[in-house]
Amino acid sequence: QGLQGMSQELTAWKDAHPSTQESALLALHFPRALIGKQLFDVVSAGCKAVSSLAAKRHFVEAVSKIATSLTQLAMNPQEEELWRRFANMEVEAPESAGALGGHAQSFGSHLHMKGGVKGHVQVMQDWEWPYMYALADLGFDLAVSSRLKPGPAALRILEVGWGQGISGRRLMDEPQRTGRIKDGITVDYEDARAEAARRAGSGGTMRIHE
């Protein structure tokens, strides 16, 4: 209710101040970094305190709705316009196959979008892959060590944005690469659309933006 009230106040402000500079005044001063840190602390503490999987899912659903509301409150018109432009850009043709395989898999050695001042916008370069591999390795290790129960388990990974599949493929290969598959550790990767449908059936809400 409090977040809904804040949203109504911001909407009323924007309606009363139609110019872009005035309507964005409150959003630009929204304490996003502070709220993000506090929300992370709440999620970490809540997940540790809840023991049953069903209760944890219910808790995460509630926190997700709050996070979505806060994100919507923090958006300003300049960001919304940039996102609209980016969403309409076309993918530039690949120059080579790249380390991840064929063109259809990895967009080649880089991923550029057509547009911008120079004619293309850089999104991803192959020199960034080792860094993303390291993050995936760390995420896998943390997921294994933070299990509620020892022994065989299927780790469920939520990756927001598949992109080129760099970290996603690394995560799916982790059990075999690290030898943890011998301990019964596997990684379950599900399509976001299927996950949204599953949550909708149990009363949850998950919106897919494409």
PDB file of C-alpha atoms in Angstrom:
ATOM      1  CA  GLN A   1       0.000   0.000   0.000  1.00  0.00           C
ATOM      2  CA  GLY A   2       2.847   2.354   0.798  1.00  0.00           C
ATOM      3  CA  LEU A   3       4.507   1.712  -2.552  1.00  0.00           C
ATOM      4  CA  GLN A   4       1.201   2.187  -4.352  1.00  0.00           C
ATOM      5  CA  GLY A   5       0.785   5.508  -2.550  1.00  0.00           C
ATOM      6  CA  MET A   6       4.286   6.584  -3.584  1.00  0.00           C
ATOM      7  CA  SER A   7       3.557   5.607  -7.180  1.00  0.00           C
ATOM      8  CA  GLN A   8       0.342   7.646  -7.168  1.00  0.00           C
ATOM      9  CA  GLU A   9       2.195  10.664  -5.793  1.00  0.00           C
ATOM     10  CA  LEU A  10       4.871  10.420  -8.481  1.00  0.00           C
ATOM     11  CA  THR A  11       2.251   9.981 -11.189  1.00  0.00           C
ATOM     12  CA  ALA A  12       0.367  13.037  -9.920  1.00  0.00           C
ATOM     13  CA  TRP A  13       3.610  15.060  -9.913  1.00  0.00           C
ATOM     14  CA  LYS A  14       4.389  14.072 -13.502  1.00  0.00           C
ATOM     15  CA  ASP A  15       0.847  14.925 -14.610  1.00  0.00           C
ATOM     16  CA  ALA A  16       1.105  18.337 -12.977  1.00  0.00           C
ATOM     17  CA  HIS A  17       4.557  18.986 -14.468  1.00  0.00           C
ATOM     18  CA  PRO A  18       4.364  17.804 -18.105  1.00  0.00           C
ATOM     19  CA  SER A  19       7.797  18.977 -19.211  1.00  0.00           C
ATOM     20  CA  THR A  20      10.487  16.273 -19.286  1.00  0.00           C
ATOM     21  CA  GLN A  21      12.850  18.127 -16.970  1.00  0.00           C
ATOM     22  CA  GLU A  22      10.202  18.760 -14.329  1.00  0.00           C
ATOM     23  CA  SER A  23       8.566  15.338 -14.473  1.00  0.00           C
ATOM     24  CA  ALA A  24      11.948  13.628 -14.039  1.00  0.00           C
ATOM     25  CA  LEU A  25      12.988  15.775 -11.077  1.00  0.00           C
ATOM     26  CA  LEU A  26      11.811  13.339  -8.388  1.00  0.00           C
ATOM     27  CA  ALA A  27      12.879  10.186 -10.244  1.00  0.00           C
ATOM     28  CA  LEU A  28      16.413  11.502 -10.770  1.00  0.00           C
ATOM     29  CA  HIS A  29      16.776  11.975  -7.009  1.00  0.00           C
ATOM     30  CA  PHE A  30      15.328   8.570  -6.133  1.00  0.00           C
ATOM     31  CA  PRO A  31      17.856   6.783  -3.801  1.00  0.00           C
ATOM     32  CA  ARG A  32      18.246   3.707  -5.996  1.00  0.00           C
ATOM     33  CA  ALA A  33      21.644   2.589  -4.694  1.00  0.00           C
ATOM     34  CA  LEU A  34      20.557   2.762  -1.049  1.00  0.00           C
ATOM     35  CA  ILE A  35      17.270   0.959  -1.674  1.00  0.00           C
ATOM     36  CA  GLY A  36      18.994  -1.735  -3.724  1.00  0.00           C
ATOM     37  CA  LYS A  37      21.455  -2.443  -0.895  1.00  0.00           C
ATOM     38  CA  GLN A  38      18.671  -2.607   1.699  1.00  0.00           C
ATOM     39  CA  LEU A  39      16.568  -4.875  -0.510  1.00  0.00           C
ATOM     40  CA  PHE A  40      19.529  -7.217  -0.949  1.00  0.00           C
ATOM     41  CA  ASP A  41      19.971  -7.399   2.837  1.00  0.00           C
ATOM     42  CA  VAL A  42      16.268  -8.212   3.265  1.00  0.00           C
ATOM     43  CA  VAL A  43      16.385 -10.987   0.663  1.00  0.00           C
ATOM     44  CA  SER A  44      19.556 -12.498   2.144  1.00  0.00           C
ATOM     45  CA  ALA A  45      18.187 -12.482   5.692  1.00  0.00           C
ATOM     46  CA  GLY A  46      14.776 -13.777   4.637  1.00  0.00           C
ATOM     47  CA  CYS A  47      16.124 -16.687   2.595  1.00  0.00           C
ATOM     48  CA  LYS A  48      18.335 -17.774   5.487  1.00  0.00           C
ATOM     49  CA  ALA A  49      15.491 -17.565   8.010  1.00  0.00           C
ATOM     50  CA  VAL A  50      12.970 -19.554   5.950  1.00  0.00           C
ATOM     51  CA  SER A  51      13.499 -23.312   5.941  1.00  0.00           C
ATOM     52  CA  SER A  52      10.789 -24.784   3.701  1.00  0.00           C
ATOM     53  CA  LEU A  53      11.027 -24.385  -0.072  1.00  0.00           C
ATOM     54  CA  ALA A  54       7.354 -23.379  -0.377  1.00  0.00           C
ATOM     55  CA  ALA A  55       7.732 -20.614   2.215  1.00  0.00           C
ATOM     56  CA  LYS A  56      10.921 -19.383   0.546  1.00  0.00           C
ATOM     57  CA  ARG A  57       9.177 -19.161  -2.822  1.00  0.00           C
ATOM     58  CA  HIS A  58       6.305 -17.216  -1.250  1.00  0.00           C
ATOM     59  CA  PHE A  59       8.809 -14.844   0.377  1.00  0.00           C
ATOM     60  CA  VAL A  60      10.750 -14.334  -2.868  1.00  0.00           C
ATOM     61  CA  GLU A  61       7.510 -13.670  -4.777  1.00  0.00           C
ATOM     62  CA  ALA A  62       6.615 -10.911  -2.303  1.00  0.00           C
ATOM     63  CA  VAL A  63      10.069  -9.365  -2.451  1.00  0.00           C
ATOM     64  CA  SER A  64      10.030  -9.532  -6.276  1.00  0.00           C
ATOM     65  CA  LYS A  65       6.828  -7.505  -6.391  1.00  0.00           C
ATOM     66  CA  ILE A  66       8.386  -4.899  -4.095  1.00  0.00           C
ATOM     67  CA  ALA A  67      11.550  -4.763  -6.201  1.00  0.00           C
ATOM     68  CA  THR A  68       9.480  -4.310  -9.371  1.00  0.00           C
ATOM     69  CA  SER A  69       7.523  -1.464  -7.791  1.00  0.00           C
ATOM     70  CA  LEU A  70      10.709   0.263  -6.628  1.00  0.00           C
ATOM     71  CA  THR A  71      12.259  -0.088 -10.085  1.00  0.00           C
ATOM     72  CA  GLN A  72       9.190   1.451 -11.700  1.00  0.00           C
ATOM     73  CA  LEU A  73       9.296   4.313  -9.207  1.00  0.00           C
ATOM     74  CA  ALA A  74      12.945   4.979  -9.992  1.00  0.00           C
ATOM     75  CA  MET A  75      12.626   5.077 -13.792  1.00  0.00           C
ATOM     76  CA  ASN A  76      12.995   8.468 -15.402  1.00  0.00           C
ATOM     77  CA  PRO A  77      11.873   9.562 -18.897  1.00  0.00           C
ATOM     78  CA  GLN A  78      15.423   9.661 -20.261  1.00  0.00           C
ATOM     79  CA  GLU A  79      15.981   6.013 -19.358  1.00  0.00           C
ATOM     80  CA  GLU A  80      12.636   4.951 -20.767  1.00  0.00           C
ATOM     81  CA  GLU A  81      13.423   6.682 -24.062  1.00  0.00           C
ATOM     82  CA  LEU A  82      16.870   5.038 -24.270  1.00  0.00           C
ATOM     83  CA  TRP A  83      15.353   1.594 -23.625  1.00  0.00           C
ATOM     84  CA  ARG A  84      12.779   2.154 -26.365  1.00  0.00           C
ATOM     85  CA  ARG A  85      15.517   3.097 -28.825  1.00  0.00           C
ATOM     86  CA  PHE A  86      17.650   0.121 -27.857  1.00  0.00           C
ATOM     87  CA  ALA A  87      14.755  -2.320 -28.179  1.00  0.00           C
ATOM     88  CA  ASN A  88      14.193  -1.205 -31.794  1.00  0.00           C
ATOM     89  CA  MET A  89      17.811  -1.646 -32.866  1.00  0.00           C
ATOM     90  CA  GLU A  90      18.826  -4.517 -35.164  1.00  0.00           C
ATOM     91  CA  VAL A  91      21.691  -6.919 -34.439  1.00  0.00           C
ATOM     92  CA  GLU A  92      24.757  -6.276 -36.587  1.00  0.00           C
ATOM     93  CA  ALA A  93      25.951  -9.205 -38.719  1.00  0.00           C
ATOM     94  CA  PRO A  94      28.744 -11.247 -37.038  1.00  0.00           C
ATOM     95  CA  GLU A  95      32.339 -11.052 -38.295  1.00  0.00           C
ATOM     96  CA  SER A  96      33.470 -14.510 -37.163  1.00  0.00           C
ATOM     97  CA  ALA A  97      32.217 -17.590 -35.322  1.00  0.00           C
ATOM     98  CA  GLY A  98      33.714 -16.646 -31.962  1.00  0.00           C
ATOM     99  CA  ALA A  99      34.679 -18.902 -29.062  1.00  0.00           C
ATOM    100  CA  LEU A 100      31.112 -19.991 -28.339  1.00  0.00           C
ATOM    101  CA  GLY A 101      30.458 -21.694 -31.661  1.00  0.00           C
ATOM    102  CA  GLY A 102      28.525 -20.709 -34.771  1.00  0.00           C
ATOM    103  CA  HIS A 103      26.945 -17.389 -35.672  1.00  0.00           C
ATOM    104  CA  ALA A 104      23.490 -18.407 -34.475  1.00  0.00           C
ATOM    105  CA  GLN A 105      24.883 -19.321 -31.061  1.00  0.00           C
ATOM    106  CA  SER A 106      27.187 -16.447 -30.185  1.00  0.00           C
ATOM    107  CA  PHE A 107      26.854 -13.601 -32.734  1.00  0.00           C
ATOM    108  CA  GLY A 108      30.539 -14.115 -33.496  1.00  0.00           C
ATOM    109  CA  SER A 109      33.430 -12.515 -31.644  1.00  0.00           C
ATOM    110  CA  HIS A 110      31.327  -9.522 -30.653  1.00  0.00           C
ATOM    111  CA  LEU A 111      27.758  -8.328 -30.387  1.00  0.00           C
ATOM    112  CA  HIS A 112      26.951  -4.912 -31.860  1.00  0.00           C
ATOM    113  CA  MET A 113      23.608  -3.240 -32.508  1.00  0.00           C
ATOM    114  CA  LYS A 114      22.924  -1.014 -35.525  1.00  0.00           C
ATOM    115  CA  GLY A 115      22.379   2.601 -34.556  1.00  0.00           C
ATOM    116  CA  GLY A 116      23.869   5.271 -32.353  1.00  0.00           C
ATOM    117  CA  VAL A 117      26.128   8.186 -33.286  1.00  0.00           C
ATOM    118  CA  LYS A 118      28.844   5.958 -34.828  1.00  0.00           C
ATOM    119  CA  GLY A 119      26.430   3.632 -36.610  1.00  0.00           C
ATOM    120  CA  HIS A 120      26.708   0.797 -34.105  1.00  0.00           C
ATOM    121  CA  VAL A 121      26.503   0.284 -30.346  1.00  0.00           C
ATOM    122  CA  GLN A 122      28.891  -2.137 -28.657  1.00  0.00           C
ATOM    123  CA  VAL A 123      27.114  -4.633 -26.413  1.00  0.00           C
ATOM    124  CA  MET A 124      29.584  -7.461 -25.903  1.00  0.00           C
ATOM    125  CA  GLN A 125      33.179  -8.290 -26.870  1.00  0.00           C
ATOM    126  CA  ASP A 126      34.886 -11.675 -26.597  1.00  0.00           C
ATOM    127  CA  TRP A 127      37.539 -10.344 -24.186  1.00  0.00           C
ATOM    128  CA  GLU A 128      34.747 -10.095 -21.593  1.00  0.00           C
ATOM    129  CA  TRP A 129      34.001 -13.826 -21.633  1.00  0.00           C
ATOM    130  CA  PRO A 130      36.671 -14.933 -19.099  1.00  0.00           C
ATOM    131  CA  TYR A 131      35.236 -12.442 -16.601  1.00  0.00           C
ATOM    132  CA  MET A 132      31.728 -13.826 -17.149  1.00  0.00           C
ATOM    133  CA  TYR A 133      33.057 -17.377 -16.813  1.00  0.00           C
ATOM    134  CA  ALA A 134      34.601 -16.436 -13.454  1.00  0.00           C
ATOM    135  CA  LEU A 135      31.284 -15.002 -12.252  1.00  0.00           C
ATOM    136  CA  ALA A 136      29.440 -18.163 -13.319  1.00  0.00           C
ATOM    137  CA  ASP A 137      32.021 -20.325 -11.528  1.00  0.00           C
ATOM    138  CA  LEU A 138      31.612 -18.286  -8.350  1.00  0.00           C
ATOM    139  CA  GLY A 139      27.823 -18.415  -8.578  1.00  0.00           C
ATOM    140  CA  PHE A 140      27.912 -22.198  -8.944  1.00  0.00           C
ATOM    141  CA  ASP A 141      30.239 -22.594  -5.958  1.00  0.00           C
ATOM    142  CA  LEU A 142      28.033 -20.359  -3.802  1.00  0.00           C
ATOM    143  CA  ALA A 143      24.894 -22.235  -4.853  1.00  0.00           C
ATOM    144  CA  VAL A 144      26.452 -25.585  -3.954  1.00  0.00           C
ATOM    145  CA  SER A 145      27.769 -24.396  -0.588  1.00  0.00           C
ATOM    146  CA  SER A 146      24.496 -22.688   0.419  1.00  0.00           C
ATOM    147  CA  ARG A 147      22.209 -25.705  -0.096  1.00  0.00           C
ATOM    148  CA  LEU A 148      19.741 -26.363   2.718  1.00  0.00           C
ATOM    149  CA  LYS A 149      20.542 -30.081   2.686  1.00  0.00           C
ATOM    150  CA  PRO A 150      23.789 -31.870   1.761  1.00  0.00           C
ATOM    151  CA  GLY A 151      23.892 -34.584  -0.865  1.00  0.00           C
ATOM    152  CA  PRO A 152      22.600 -34.831  -4.447  1.00  0.00           C
ATOM    153  CA  ALA A 153      20.635 -31.827  -5.647  1.00  0.00           C
ATOM    154  CA  ALA A 154      19.427 -30.079  -8.786  1.00  0.00           C
ATOM    155  CA  LEU A 155      20.409 -26.406  -8.619  1.00  0.00           C
ATOM    156  CA  ARG A 156      17.740 -24.121 -10.074  1.00  0.00           C
ATOM    157  CA  ILE A 157      19.337 -21.081 -11.701  1.00  0.00           C
ATOM    158  CA  LEU A 158      17.502 -17.859 -12.525  1.00  0.00           C
ATOM    159  CA  GLU A 159      19.440 -15.851 -15.080  1.00  0.00           C
ATOM    160  CA  VAL A 160      17.849 -12.563 -16.061  1.00  0.00           C
ATOM    161  CA  GLY A 161      18.573 -12.275 -19.773  1.00  0.00           C
ATOM    162  CA  TRP A 162      20.105 -15.166 -21.746  1.00  0.00           C
ATOM    163  CA  GLY A 163      21.973 -12.811 -24.069  1.00  0.00           C
ATOM    164  CA  GLN A 164      24.665 -14.729 -25.932  1.00  0.00           C
ATOM    165  CA  GLY A 165      24.404 -17.631 -23.498  1.00  0.00           C
ATOM    166  CA  ILE A 166      27.964 -17.109 -22.246  1.00  0.00           C
ATOM    167  CA  SER A 167      27.338 -17.481 -18.509  1.00  0.00           C
ATOM    168  CA  GLY A 168      24.302 -19.725 -19.096  1.00  0.00           C
ATOM    169  CA  ARG A 169      26.251 -22.381 -20.982  1.00  0.00           C
ATOM    170  CA  ARG A 170      29.056 -22.152 -18.436  1.00  0.00           C
ATOM    171  CA  LEU A 171      26.625 -22.774 -15.583  1.00  0.00           C
ATOM    172  CA  MET A 172      25.064 -25.756 -17.329  1.00  0.00           C
ATOM    173  CA  ASP A 173      28.551 -27.251 -17.835  1.00  0.00           C
ATOM    174  CA  GLU A 174      29.694 -26.625 -14.237  1.00  0.00           C
ATOM    175  CA  PRO A 175      28.745 -30.044 -12.737  1.00  0.00           C
ATOM    176  CA  GLN A 176      30.700 -31.900 -15.443  1.00  0.00           C
ATOM    177  CA  ARG A 177      33.592 -29.431 -15.530  1.00  0.00           C
ATOM    178  CA  THR A 178      34.091 -29.396 -11.731  1.00  0.00           C
ATOM    179  CA  GLY A 179      33.422 -33.085 -11.209  1.00  0.00           C
ATOM    180  CA  ARG A 180      30.466 -32.364  -8.896  1.00  0.00           C
ATOM    181  CA  ILE A 181      28.220 -34.441 -11.133  1.00  0.00           C
ATOM    182  CA  LYS A 182      29.699 -37.461  -9.345  1.00  0.00           C
ATOM    183  CA  ASP A 183      28.120 -36.097  -6.143  1.00  0.00           C
ATOM    184  CA  GLY A 184      24.713 -35.916  -7.814  1.00  0.00           C
ATOM    185  CA  ILE A 185      24.887 -32.138  -8.415  1.00  0.00           C
ATOM    186  CA  THR A 186      23.108 -30.983 -11.563  1.00  0.00           C
ATOM    187  CA  VAL A 187      21.903 -27.641 -12.920  1.00  0.00           C
ATOM    188  CA  ASP A 188      18.297 -27.151 -14.003  1.00  0.00           C
ATOM    189  CA  TYR A 189      17.897 -24.384 -16.570  1.00  0.00           C
ATOM    190  CA  GLU A 190      14.318 -23.520 -17.426  1.00  0.00           C
ATOM    191  CA  ASP A 191      12.854 -21.206 -20.034  1.00  0.00           C
ATOM    192  CA  ALA A 192      11.619 -17.965 -18.494  1.00  0.00           C
ATOM    193  CA  ARG A 193       8.262 -18.262 -20.263  1.00  0.00           C
ATOM    194  CA  ALA A 194       7.673 -21.705 -18.723  1.00  0.00           C
ATOM    195  CA  GLU A 195       8.678 -20.399 -15.301  1.00  0.00           C
ATOM    196  CA  ALA A 196       6.265 -17.472 -15.625  1.00  0.00           C
ATOM    197  CA  ALA A 197       3.451 -19.857 -16.547  1.00  0.00           C
ATOM    198  CA  ARG A 198       4.280 -22.066 -13.555  1.00  0.00           C
ATOM    199  CA  ARG A 199       4.226 -19.119 -11.163  1.00  0.00           C
ATOM    200  CA  ALA A 200       0.953 -17.845 -12.599  1.00  0.00           C
ATOM    201  CA  GLY A 201      -0.625 -21.234 -11.874  1.00  0.00           C
ATOM    202  CA  SER A 202       0.403 -21.008  -8.206  1.00  0.00           C
ATOM    203  CA  GLY A 203      -0.768 -17.428  -7.734  1.00  0.00           C
ATOM    204  CA  GLY A 204       2.594 -15.788  -8.351  1.00  0.00           C
ATOM    205  CA  THR A 205       3.509 -13.045 -10.788  1.00  0.00           C
ATOM    206  CA  MET A 206       6.460 -12.984 -13.180  1.00  0.00           C
ATOM    207  CA  ARG A 207       6.485 -10.685 -16.198  1.00  0.00           C
ATOM    208  CA  ILE A 208       8.689 -11.451 -19.185  1.00  0.00           C
ATOM    209  CA  HIS A 209      10.010  -8.432 -21.111  1.00  0.00           C
ATOM    210  CA  GLU A 210      11.350  -9.190 -24.593  1.00  0.00           C
TER     211      GLU A 210
END
